[in-house]
Amino acid sequence: MRVLILGGSGLISTESTRALLERGHETFALTRGKTPFRVADVGGKSVTPVTGDRNDKDALKKILADVNPDAIIDYFCFKPQQMRDLLEVRNRGLKHLVFISTVCALGGPLAEHPAGSQTECRPISEYGRNKKELEQIVLEASAKGLVAGTNIRPSSTDGPGAWLSGNLWCRDGTFFKLLKAGRPIIVCAGGVLCHHGSTRDVGRAIAFAVGNENCFGRTYNCVGDECVTQAEWTRRSAAGIGISNPNIVELPADFLCERLKDWSGIGFCRDIWRFHGIFDTSPLKRDIPEWRPEQPLSETSRLTWEWGISSGKWAEAEAKKIEAEPEPLIAAYERARQAFLQ
């Protein structure tokens, strides 16, 4: 199939590009031309770059007419009008639209555990609310016969190309910095469960869904098989880089949200990490029987660490000041706890 990826240089899209090329699809990727592809060719097959702005409706229409894809994978849609515009200017040959949503569409506090594909969506963030509406637009277009639509919802998804995303200190290497120094790693108290995926596994699932009639008109959660507490996620991630006894400290999420309310990274704690994240992937496994998660958390951590070293990102992380130091947070909580007990 001729497949056009909208946003082809991102974290998960890199791995879906790899998987599409492995499966022999003729693959195109629309980007703004600012980030180079980390996977440009596989087994003698290459991705064809297309430069443009998906928010320019006229330019998008021309790109779709020129490429004439059989399928589109849309990573770069965050607002409902973007999807409406895409459907309006879609090319005549388009058969399948795969929209990459998020488990945030299901909510912070999930309606049920585990949350399934048909679980009531109760998003609490603007990001999640937009993704919920976008899912509805895709399914409505599919029901009307405009184009077969599929929604795929990753959770926190990690792998080479970005730092691990499942901790209070995500996206800048601070998590590894604290681990290596034996300093405290704060997790939300209460045994909060998290359900991650690797970029490789999620990218493969997306590629397998392309053109698969079993997936038409459906929504899937796409995560790994390891659903663990935040503390256990920390232990397994630490094990991946050879650290057997990380210094884990559990603090209440409400305390963290209040204490760090002006911190740039607090949105993740407020909207995601303070709630259980347990997601049913059985419909995805039923409809794509050749897909199973293959990369455990420890392996994802190891590969991410190796990427950080080889890319020079670790040197940047070591030199960067930690925005929210863990020790003062722990001391402040202990003072508040003692004052309450007295």
Coordinates of C-alpha atoms in Angstrom, one line a residue:
M1 CA 0.0 0.0 0.0
R2 CA 1.0 3.6 -0.4
V3 CA 1.0 5.0 3.1
L4 CA 1.4 8.6 4.1
I5 CA 2.5 9.4 7.7
L6 CA 1.5 12.8 9.0
G7 CA 4.3 13.7 11.4
G8 CA 6.9 11.1 10.4
S9 CA 9.9 12.1 12.5
G10 CA 8.5 11.7 16.0
L11 CA 9.1 9.0 18.6
I12 CA 6.4 6.4 17.8
S13 CA 6.2 7.4 14.1
T14 CA 9.8 6.5 13.7
E15 CA 9.1 2.9 14.7
S16 CA 5.9 2.7 12.7
T17 CA 7.9 3.9 9.7
R18 CA 10.4 1.1 10.3
A19 CA 7.7 -1.5 10.6
L20 CA 5.9 -0.2 7.4
L21 CA 9.1 -0.5 5.4
E22 CA 9.7 -4.0 6.9
R23 CA 6.3 -5.0 5.7
G24 CA 7.0 -3.7 2.2
H25 CA 4.7 -0.7 2.2
E26 CA 5.5 2.3 -0.1
T27 CA 6.0 4.8 2.7
F28 CA 5.8 8.6 2.6
A29 CA 6.2 11.0 5.6
L30 CA 5.0 14.5 5.8
T31 CA 7.0 16.7 8.2
R32 CA 7.9 20.4 8.5
G33 CA 11.5 19.6 7.5
K34 CA 12.9 20.6 10.9
T35 CA 13.7 17.1 12.3
P36 CA 15.7 14.5 10.4
F37 CA 14.4 11.0 10.1
R38 CA 16.0 8.5 12.4
V39 CA 14.8 5.7 10.3
A40 CA 15.1 6.5 6.5
D41 CA 15.5 3.1 5.0
V42 CA 15.0 -0.5 5.9
G43 CA 16.0 -3.6 3.9
G44 CA 16.6 -1.6 0.7
K45 CA 13.3 0.3 1.0
S46 CA 13.3 4.0 1.8
V47 CA 10.8 6.5 3.2
T48 CA 10.0 9.3 0.8
P49 CA 10.0 12.7 2.6
V50 CA 7.3 15.2 2.0
T51 CA 7.7 18.7 3.4
G52 CA 4.8 20.8 4.3
D53 CA 2.4 22.2 6.9
R54 CA -0.6 20.0 7.6
N55 CA -2.4 23.1 9.0
D56 CA -2.3 24.7 5.5
K57 CA -5.4 23.3 4.1
D58 CA -4.7 24.1 0.4
A59 CA -1.1 22.8 0.7
L60 CA -2.4 19.6 2.4
K61 CA -4.9 19.0 -0.4
K62 CA -2.2 19.3 -3.0
I63 CA 0.1 16.9 -1.1
L64 CA -2.7 14.3 -0.8
A65 CA -3.5 14.6 -4.5
D66 CA 0.2 14.3 -5.4
V67 CA 1.0 11.3 -3.1
N68 CA -2.5 9.8 -3.5
P69 CA -2.0 7.4 -0.5
D70 CA -4.1 4.3 0.1
A71 CA -3.8 4.9 3.9
I72 CA -2.9 7.8 6.2
I73 CA -1.5 7.5 9.7
D74 CA -2.1 10.8 11.5
Y75 CA 0.2 11.5 14.4
F76 CA 0.0 15.3 14.1
C77 CA -3.7 16.0 14.8
F78 CA -4.5 17.7 18.0
K79 CA -7.5 19.9 17.2
P80 CA -10.9 18.7 15.8
Q81 CA -10.7 21.2 12.9
Q82 CA -7.5 19.7 11.7
M83 CA -9.3 16.3 11.3
R84 CA -12.3 17.9 9.6
D85 CA -10.0 19.7 7.1
L86 CA -8.1 16.4 6.4
L87 CA -11.4 14.6 5.7
E88 CA -12.6 17.5 3.5
V89 CA -9.5 17.5 1.3
R90 CA -8.8 13.7 1.3
N91 CA -7.7 12.2 -1.9
R92 CA -10.0 9.9 -3.9
G93 CA -7.8 6.9 -3.4
L94 CA -7.8 7.0 0.4
K95 CA -9.1 3.8 1.9
H96 CA -7.9 3.9 5.5
L97 CA -7.3 6.6 8.1
V98 CA -5.4 5.6 11.2
F99 CA -5.6 8.2 13.9
I100 CA -3.1 8.1 16.8
S101 CA -5.0 9.1 19.8
T102 CA -4.1 8.6 23.5
V103 CA -5.3 6.9 26.6
C104 CA -5.8 10.4 28.0
A105 CA -9.0 10.4 26.0
L106 CA -10.3 7.8 28.6
G107 CA -9.6 10.2 31.4
G108 CA -7.4 10.6 34.5
P109 CA -9.7 8.7 36.8
L110 CA -10.8 5.8 34.6
A111 CA -14.5 4.7 34.4
E112 CA -13.4 1.1 35.0
H113 CA -10.3 -1.0 35.4
P114 CA -9.0 -2.1 33.1
A115 CA -10.3 0.4 30.6
G116 CA -11.4 -1.1 27.3
S117 CA -11.9 0.2 23.9
Q118 CA -15.6 0.9 24.6
T119 CA -15.1 2.3 28.2
E120 CA -16.7 5.7 28.8
C121 CA -14.3 8.5 28.0
R122 CA -14.0 11.0 30.8
P123 CA -10.9 13.1 30.0
I124 CA -9.8 15.8 32.4
S125 CA -7.2 17.6 30.3
E126 CA -7.7 19.7 27.2
Y127 CA -5.4 17.4 25.4
G128 CA -7.6 14.4 26.3
R129 CA -10.8 16.2 25.5
N130 CA -9.6 17.1 22.0
K131 CA -8.4 13.5 21.4
K132 CA -11.8 12.2 22.5
E133 CA -13.6 14.5 20.0
L134 CA -11.1 13.5 17.2
E135 CA -11.8 9.8 17.8
Q136 CA -15.5 10.5 17.4
I137 CA -14.9 12.4 14.1
V138 CA -12.9 9.4 12.8
L139 CA -15.5 6.8 13.8
E140 CA -18.3 9.0 12.4
A141 CA -16.5 9.3 9.0
S142 CA -16.0 5.5 9.0
A143 CA -19.7 4.9 9.8
K144 CA -20.7 7.2 7.0
G145 CA -18.5 5.4 4.5
L146 CA -16.3 8.4 3.8
V147 CA -13.1 6.4 4.7
A148 CA -12.4 3.4 6.9
G149 CA -11.2 4.8 10.2
T150 CA -9.2 3.3 13.1
N151 CA -8.2 5.0 16.4
I152 CA -5.2 3.7 18.3
R153 CA -4.5 4.9 21.9
P154 CA -0.9 4.6 23.2
S155 CA -0.2 5.3 26.8
S156 CA 3.3 6.6 28.0
T157 CA 5.5 5.2 25.3
D158 CA 9.3 5.0 25.6
G159 CA 12.3 4.2 23.5
P160 CA 15.3 5.6 21.8
G161 CA 14.8 9.2 20.7
A162 CA 13.5 10.7 23.9
W163 CA 14.0 10.2 27.7
L164 CA 11.7 8.0 29.7
S165 CA 8.3 9.5 30.2
G166 CA 6.8 7.7 33.2
N167 CA 8.4 9.6 36.1
L168 CA 8.0 13.0 37.7
W169 CA 11.3 14.0 36.0
C170 CA 10.5 13.0 32.5
R171 CA 11.8 14.1 29.1
D172 CA 15.2 15.6 30.1
G173 CA 17.3 12.8 31.5
T174 CA 16.9 13.8 35.1
F175 CA 15.5 10.4 36.0
F176 CA 18.7 8.7 34.9
K177 CA 20.7 11.4 36.6
L178 CA 19.1 10.7 39.9
L179 CA 19.3 6.9 39.5
K180 CA 23.0 7.1 38.7
A181 CA 23.7 9.3 41.8
G182 CA 21.6 7.1 44.1
R183 CA 19.4 10.0 44.9
P184 CA 15.7 9.7 45.7
I185 CA 13.2 8.9 43.0
I186 CA 9.7 10.2 44.0
V187 CA 6.7 8.2 43.0
C188 CA 3.0 8.7 43.8
A189 CA 2.0 6.9 47.0
G190 CA -0.8 4.4 47.1
G191 CA 0.5 1.8 44.7
V192 CA -0.7 3.7 41.6
L193 CA -0.5 1.4 38.6
C194 CA 1.0 2.4 35.2
H195 CA 0.8 0.6 31.9
H196 CA 3.4 1.7 29.4
G197 CA 4.5 0.6 26.0
S198 CA 7.7 0.6 24.0
T199 CA 7.9 2.7 20.8
R200 CA 8.9 -0.4 18.9
D201 CA 5.9 -2.4 20.0
V202 CA 3.4 0.4 19.5
G203 CA 4.9 1.3 16.1
R204 CA 4.6 -2.3 15.0
A205 CA 0.9 -2.4 16.1
I206 CA 0.1 0.7 14.1
A207 CA 1.9 -0.7 11.0
F208 CA 0.0 -4.0 11.3
A209 CA -3.3 -2.1 11.5
V210 CA -2.8 -0.3 8.2
G211 CA -5.1 -1.8 5.6
N212 CA -6.4 -4.5 8.0
E213 CA -10.1 -4.8 7.5
N214 CA -10.5 -6.2 11.0
C215 CA -9.5 -2.8 12.3
F216 CA -11.9 -0.7 10.3
G217 CA -14.3 1.3 12.4
R218 CA -12.6 0.4 15.7
T219 CA -10.7 1.9 18.6
Y220 CA -7.8 0.2 20.4
N221 CA -5.7 0.7 23.5
C222 CA -2.1 0.0 22.6
V223 CA 0.3 -0.6 25.5
G224 CA 2.7 -3.3 26.7
D225 CA 1.8 -6.4 28.8
E226 CA 3.5 -5.1 32.0
C227 CA 1.1 -3.2 34.2
V228 CA 3.0 -2.4 37.4
T229 CA 3.1 0.2 40.2
Q230 CA 5.1 3.3 39.7
A231 CA 7.7 2.0 42.2
E232 CA 8.0 -1.3 40.3
W233 CA 8.3 0.7 37.0
T234 CA 11.2 2.5 38.6
R235 CA 12.8 -0.7 39.7
R236 CA 12.5 -2.4 36.3
S237 CA 13.8 0.7 34.5
A238 CA 16.7 1.0 36.9
A239 CA 17.5 -2.7 36.3
G240 CA 17.8 -2.0 32.6
I241 CA 20.9 0.2 33.3
G242 CA 22.4 -2.0 35.9
I243 CA 21.0 -0.5 39.1
S244 CA 19.5 -3.1 41.5
N245 CA 18.3 -1.0 44.5
P246 CA 17.0 2.4 43.4
N247 CA 16.1 4.9 46.2
I248 CA 12.4 5.1 45.8
V249 CA 10.3 7.4 48.0
E250 CA 6.5 7.5 47.8
L251 CA 4.7 10.8 48.4
P252 CA 1.0 11.7 48.1
A253 CA 0.1 13.0 44.7
D254 CA -2.0 15.8 46.1
F255 CA 1.0 17.1 48.1
L256 CA 3.1 17.0 45.0
C257 CA 0.6 18.8 42.9
E258 CA 0.2 21.6 45.4
R259 CA 3.9 21.9 46.2
L260 CA 4.9 21.9 42.5
K261 CA 1.9 23.8 41.1
D262 CA 4.1 26.4 39.4
W263 CA 6.5 23.8 38.0
S264 CA 6.4 23.2 34.2
G265 CA 6.3 19.4 34.6
I266 CA 3.5 19.2 37.0
G267 CA 0.8 18.6 34.3
F268 CA 1.9 15.0 33.9
C269 CA 1.4 14.3 37.6
R270 CA -1.9 16.2 37.8
D271 CA -3.5 14.6 34.7
I272 CA -1.9 11.1 34.5
W273 CA 0.4 9.8 37.2
R274 CA -1.8 10.3 40.1
F275 CA -4.4 7.9 38.7
H276 CA -4.3 4.2 37.9
G277 CA -3.6 3.5 34.2
I278 CA -4.8 0.0 33.3
F279 CA -5.8 -0.7 29.7
D280 CA -7.2 -3.8 28.0
T281 CA -5.4 -4.7 24.8
S282 CA -7.2 -7.9 24.0
P283 CA -9.3 -6.5 21.1
L284 CA -6.0 -5.4 19.4
K285 CA -4.5 -8.8 19.9
R286 CA -7.7 -10.4 18.6
D287 CA -7.8 -8.4 15.4
I288 CA -4.1 -8.4 14.8
P289 CA -3.1 -11.9 15.9
E290 CA 0.5 -11.5 14.7
W291 CA 1.1 -8.6 17.1
R292 CA 2.3 -9.1 20.7
P293 CA 4.4 -6.7 22.8
E294 CA 8.0 -8.0 22.8
Q295 CA 10.1 -5.4 24.6
P296 CA 10.0 -5.4 28.4
L297 CA 10.4 -2.2 30.5
S298 CA 14.0 -3.0 31.4
E299 CA 15.0 -3.4 27.7
T300 CA 13.3 -0.2 26.8
S301 CA 15.2 1.6 29.6
R302 CA 18.5 0.1 28.4
L303 CA 17.9 1.1 24.8
T304 CA 16.9 4.6 25.9
W305 CA 20.0 4.9 28.0
E306 CA 22.3 3.8 25.1
W307 CA 20.6 6.3 22.9
G308 CA 21.2 9.1 25.4
I309 CA 24.9 8.2 25.5
S310 CA 25.4 7.9 21.8
S311 CA 23.4 11.0 20.9
G312 CA 25.2 13.2 23.4
K313 CA 21.9 13.8 25.3
W314 CA 23.4 12.4 28.5
A315 CA 26.1 15.0 28.5
E316 CA 23.4 17.7 28.2
A317 CA 21.4 16.1 31.0
E318 CA 24.4 15.9 33.3
A319 CA 25.1 19.6 32.8
K320 CA 21.5 20.7 33.3
K321 CA 20.2 22.0 36.6
I322 CA 17.4 19.8 38.1
E323 CA 14.3 21.9 38.1
A324 CA 12.6 20.2 41.1
E325 CA 15.1 18.7 43.5
P326 CA 13.7 15.6 45.3
E327 CA 15.3 16.1 48.7
P328 CA 13.6 19.4 49.6
L329 CA 10.3 17.9 48.5
I330 CA 10.8 14.9 50.8
A331 CA 11.8 17.1 53.7
A332 CA 8.8 19.4 53.2
Y333 CA 6.5 16.5 53.2
E334 CA 8.1 15.0 56.4
R335 CA 7.7 18.4 58.1
A336 CA 4.0 18.6 57.1
R337 CA 3.4 15.0 58.2
Q338 CA 5.0 15.6 61.7
A339 CA 3.0 18.8 62.1
F340 CA -0.2 17.0 61.3
L341 CA 0.6 14.2 63.8
Q342 CA 1.3 16.7 66.5

